GROMACS .gro file of C-alpha atoms in nm:
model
  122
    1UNK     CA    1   2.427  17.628  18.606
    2UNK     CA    2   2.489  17.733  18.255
    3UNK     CA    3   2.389  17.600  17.925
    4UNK     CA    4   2.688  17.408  17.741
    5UNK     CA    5   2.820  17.579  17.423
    6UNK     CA    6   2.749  17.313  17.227
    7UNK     CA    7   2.386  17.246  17.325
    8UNK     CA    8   2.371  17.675  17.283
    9UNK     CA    9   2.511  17.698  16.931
   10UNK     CA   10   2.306  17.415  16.809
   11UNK     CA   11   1.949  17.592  16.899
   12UNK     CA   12   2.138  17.900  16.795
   13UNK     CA   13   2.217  17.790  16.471
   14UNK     CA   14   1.909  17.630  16.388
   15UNK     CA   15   1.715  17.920  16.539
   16UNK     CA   16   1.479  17.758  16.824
   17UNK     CA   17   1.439  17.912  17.093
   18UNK     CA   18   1.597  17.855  17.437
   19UNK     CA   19   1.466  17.956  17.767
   20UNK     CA   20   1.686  17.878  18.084
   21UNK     CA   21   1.529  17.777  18.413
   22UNK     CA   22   1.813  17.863  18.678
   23UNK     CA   23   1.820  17.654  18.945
   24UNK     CA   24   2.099  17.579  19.255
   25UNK     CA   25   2.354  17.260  19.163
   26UNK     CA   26   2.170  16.893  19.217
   27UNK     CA   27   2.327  16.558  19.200
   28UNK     CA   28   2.110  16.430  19.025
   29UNK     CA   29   1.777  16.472  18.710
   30UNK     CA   30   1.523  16.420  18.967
   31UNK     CA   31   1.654  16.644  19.212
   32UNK     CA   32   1.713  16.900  18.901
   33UNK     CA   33   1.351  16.884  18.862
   34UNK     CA   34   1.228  16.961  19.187
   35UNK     CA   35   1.486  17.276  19.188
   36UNK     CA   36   1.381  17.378  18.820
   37UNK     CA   37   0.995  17.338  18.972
   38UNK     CA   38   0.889  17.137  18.698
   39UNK     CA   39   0.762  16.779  18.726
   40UNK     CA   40   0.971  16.442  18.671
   41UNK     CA   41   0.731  16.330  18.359
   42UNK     CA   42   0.817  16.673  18.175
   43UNK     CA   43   1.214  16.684  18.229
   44UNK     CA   44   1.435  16.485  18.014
   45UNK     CA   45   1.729  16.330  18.086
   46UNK     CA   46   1.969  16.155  17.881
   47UNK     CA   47   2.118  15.832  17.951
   48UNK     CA   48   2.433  15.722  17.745
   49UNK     CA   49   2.478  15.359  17.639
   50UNK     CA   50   2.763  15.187  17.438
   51UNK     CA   51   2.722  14.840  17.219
   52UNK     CA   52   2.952  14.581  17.268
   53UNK     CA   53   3.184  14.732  16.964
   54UNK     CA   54   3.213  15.033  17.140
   55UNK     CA   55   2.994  15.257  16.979
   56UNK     CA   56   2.699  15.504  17.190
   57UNK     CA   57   2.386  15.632  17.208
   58UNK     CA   58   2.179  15.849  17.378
   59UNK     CA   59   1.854  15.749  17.575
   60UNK     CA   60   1.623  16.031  17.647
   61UNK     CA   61   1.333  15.946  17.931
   62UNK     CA   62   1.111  16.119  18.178
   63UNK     CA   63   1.353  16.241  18.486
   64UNK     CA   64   1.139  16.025  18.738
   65UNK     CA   65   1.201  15.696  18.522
   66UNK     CA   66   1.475  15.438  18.569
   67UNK     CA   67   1.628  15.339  18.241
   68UNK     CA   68   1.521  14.935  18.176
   69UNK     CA   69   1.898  14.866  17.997
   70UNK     CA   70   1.767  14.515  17.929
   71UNK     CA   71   1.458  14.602  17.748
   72UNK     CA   72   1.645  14.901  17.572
   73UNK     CA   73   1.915  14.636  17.433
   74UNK     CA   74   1.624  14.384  17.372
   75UNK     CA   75   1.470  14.650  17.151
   76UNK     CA   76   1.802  14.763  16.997
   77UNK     CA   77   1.872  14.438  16.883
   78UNK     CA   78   2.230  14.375  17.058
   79UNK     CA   79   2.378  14.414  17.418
   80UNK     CA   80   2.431  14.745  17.572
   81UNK     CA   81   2.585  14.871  17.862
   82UNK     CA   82   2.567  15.215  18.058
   83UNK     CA   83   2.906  15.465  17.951
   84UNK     CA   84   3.115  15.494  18.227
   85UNK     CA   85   3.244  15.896  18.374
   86UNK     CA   86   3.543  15.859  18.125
   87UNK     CA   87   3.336  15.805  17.841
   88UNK     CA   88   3.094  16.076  17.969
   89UNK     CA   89   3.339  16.345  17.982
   90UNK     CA   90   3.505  16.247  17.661
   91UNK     CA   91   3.142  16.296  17.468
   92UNK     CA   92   3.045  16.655  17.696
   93UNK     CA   93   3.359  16.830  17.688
   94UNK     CA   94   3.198  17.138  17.776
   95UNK     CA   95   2.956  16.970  18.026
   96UNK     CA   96   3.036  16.944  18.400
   97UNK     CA   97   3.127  16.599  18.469
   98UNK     CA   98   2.856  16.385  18.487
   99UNK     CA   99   2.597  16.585  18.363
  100UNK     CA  100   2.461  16.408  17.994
  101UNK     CA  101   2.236  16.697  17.792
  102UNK     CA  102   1.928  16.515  17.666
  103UNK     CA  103   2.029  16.650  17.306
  104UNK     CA  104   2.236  16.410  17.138
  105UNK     CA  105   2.245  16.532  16.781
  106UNK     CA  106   2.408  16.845  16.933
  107UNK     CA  107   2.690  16.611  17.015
  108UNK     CA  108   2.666  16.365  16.714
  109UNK     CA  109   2.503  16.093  16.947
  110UNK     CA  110   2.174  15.855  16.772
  111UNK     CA  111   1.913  15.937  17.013
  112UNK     CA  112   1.618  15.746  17.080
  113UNK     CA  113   1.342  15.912  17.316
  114UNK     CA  114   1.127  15.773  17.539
  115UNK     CA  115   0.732  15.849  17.396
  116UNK     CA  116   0.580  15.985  17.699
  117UNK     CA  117   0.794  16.289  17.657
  118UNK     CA  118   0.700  16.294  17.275
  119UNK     CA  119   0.313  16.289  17.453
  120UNK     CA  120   0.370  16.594  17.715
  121UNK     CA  121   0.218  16.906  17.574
  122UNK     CA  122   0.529  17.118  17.657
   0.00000   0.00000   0.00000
């Protein structure tokens, strides 16, 4: 798998530096993990919600995690709901369908992310 342009150009741009674990396809960020041989509590993935006026965000958490959409919209402060392919491949372009980069300001996207990766020393 490659790294979307627009995830690429924004590290570029800002200068931080990217490594690239290659790993075969998965279906899926816990899978991904277990290819990239790096554990579930240190890979992010991003989960995209919309609010009820049709705007989104992105939800970063641990790859092992399941994303609590109740608590997320309690804390929010309004009802969310999970963004559907369509939206998906209308927000990652350059992404392969289904697949959300956990890097929302390279798309634009508020991002809110989950402390325990915040905690993990790398």
């Amino acid at each position: 798998m490659t790294v979307a342009k627009t995830v690429h150009d924004f590290l570029e741009e800002r200068e931080l530096p990217e490594s690239i674990l290659r790993h075969d396809h998965t279906s899926c960020s816990s899978e991904t993990a277990e290819a990239a041989h790096v554990p579930g509590r240190q890979l992010a993935k991003g989960v995209v919600l919309k609010t009820h006026d049709g705007y989104h965000l992105l939800v970063v958490i641990p790859s092992h995690r399941m994303l609590a959409v109740d608590k997320v919209s309690s804390t929010y402060g309004g009802e969310l709901a999970l963004a559907d392919e369509a939206e998906l491949k209308a927000l990652f372009p350059d992404c392969e369908m289904g697949a959300v980069p956990a890097l929302g300001m390279a798309y634009q996207l508020p991002t809110y992310v989950d402390q325990a990766l915040l905690d993990q020393d790398k």
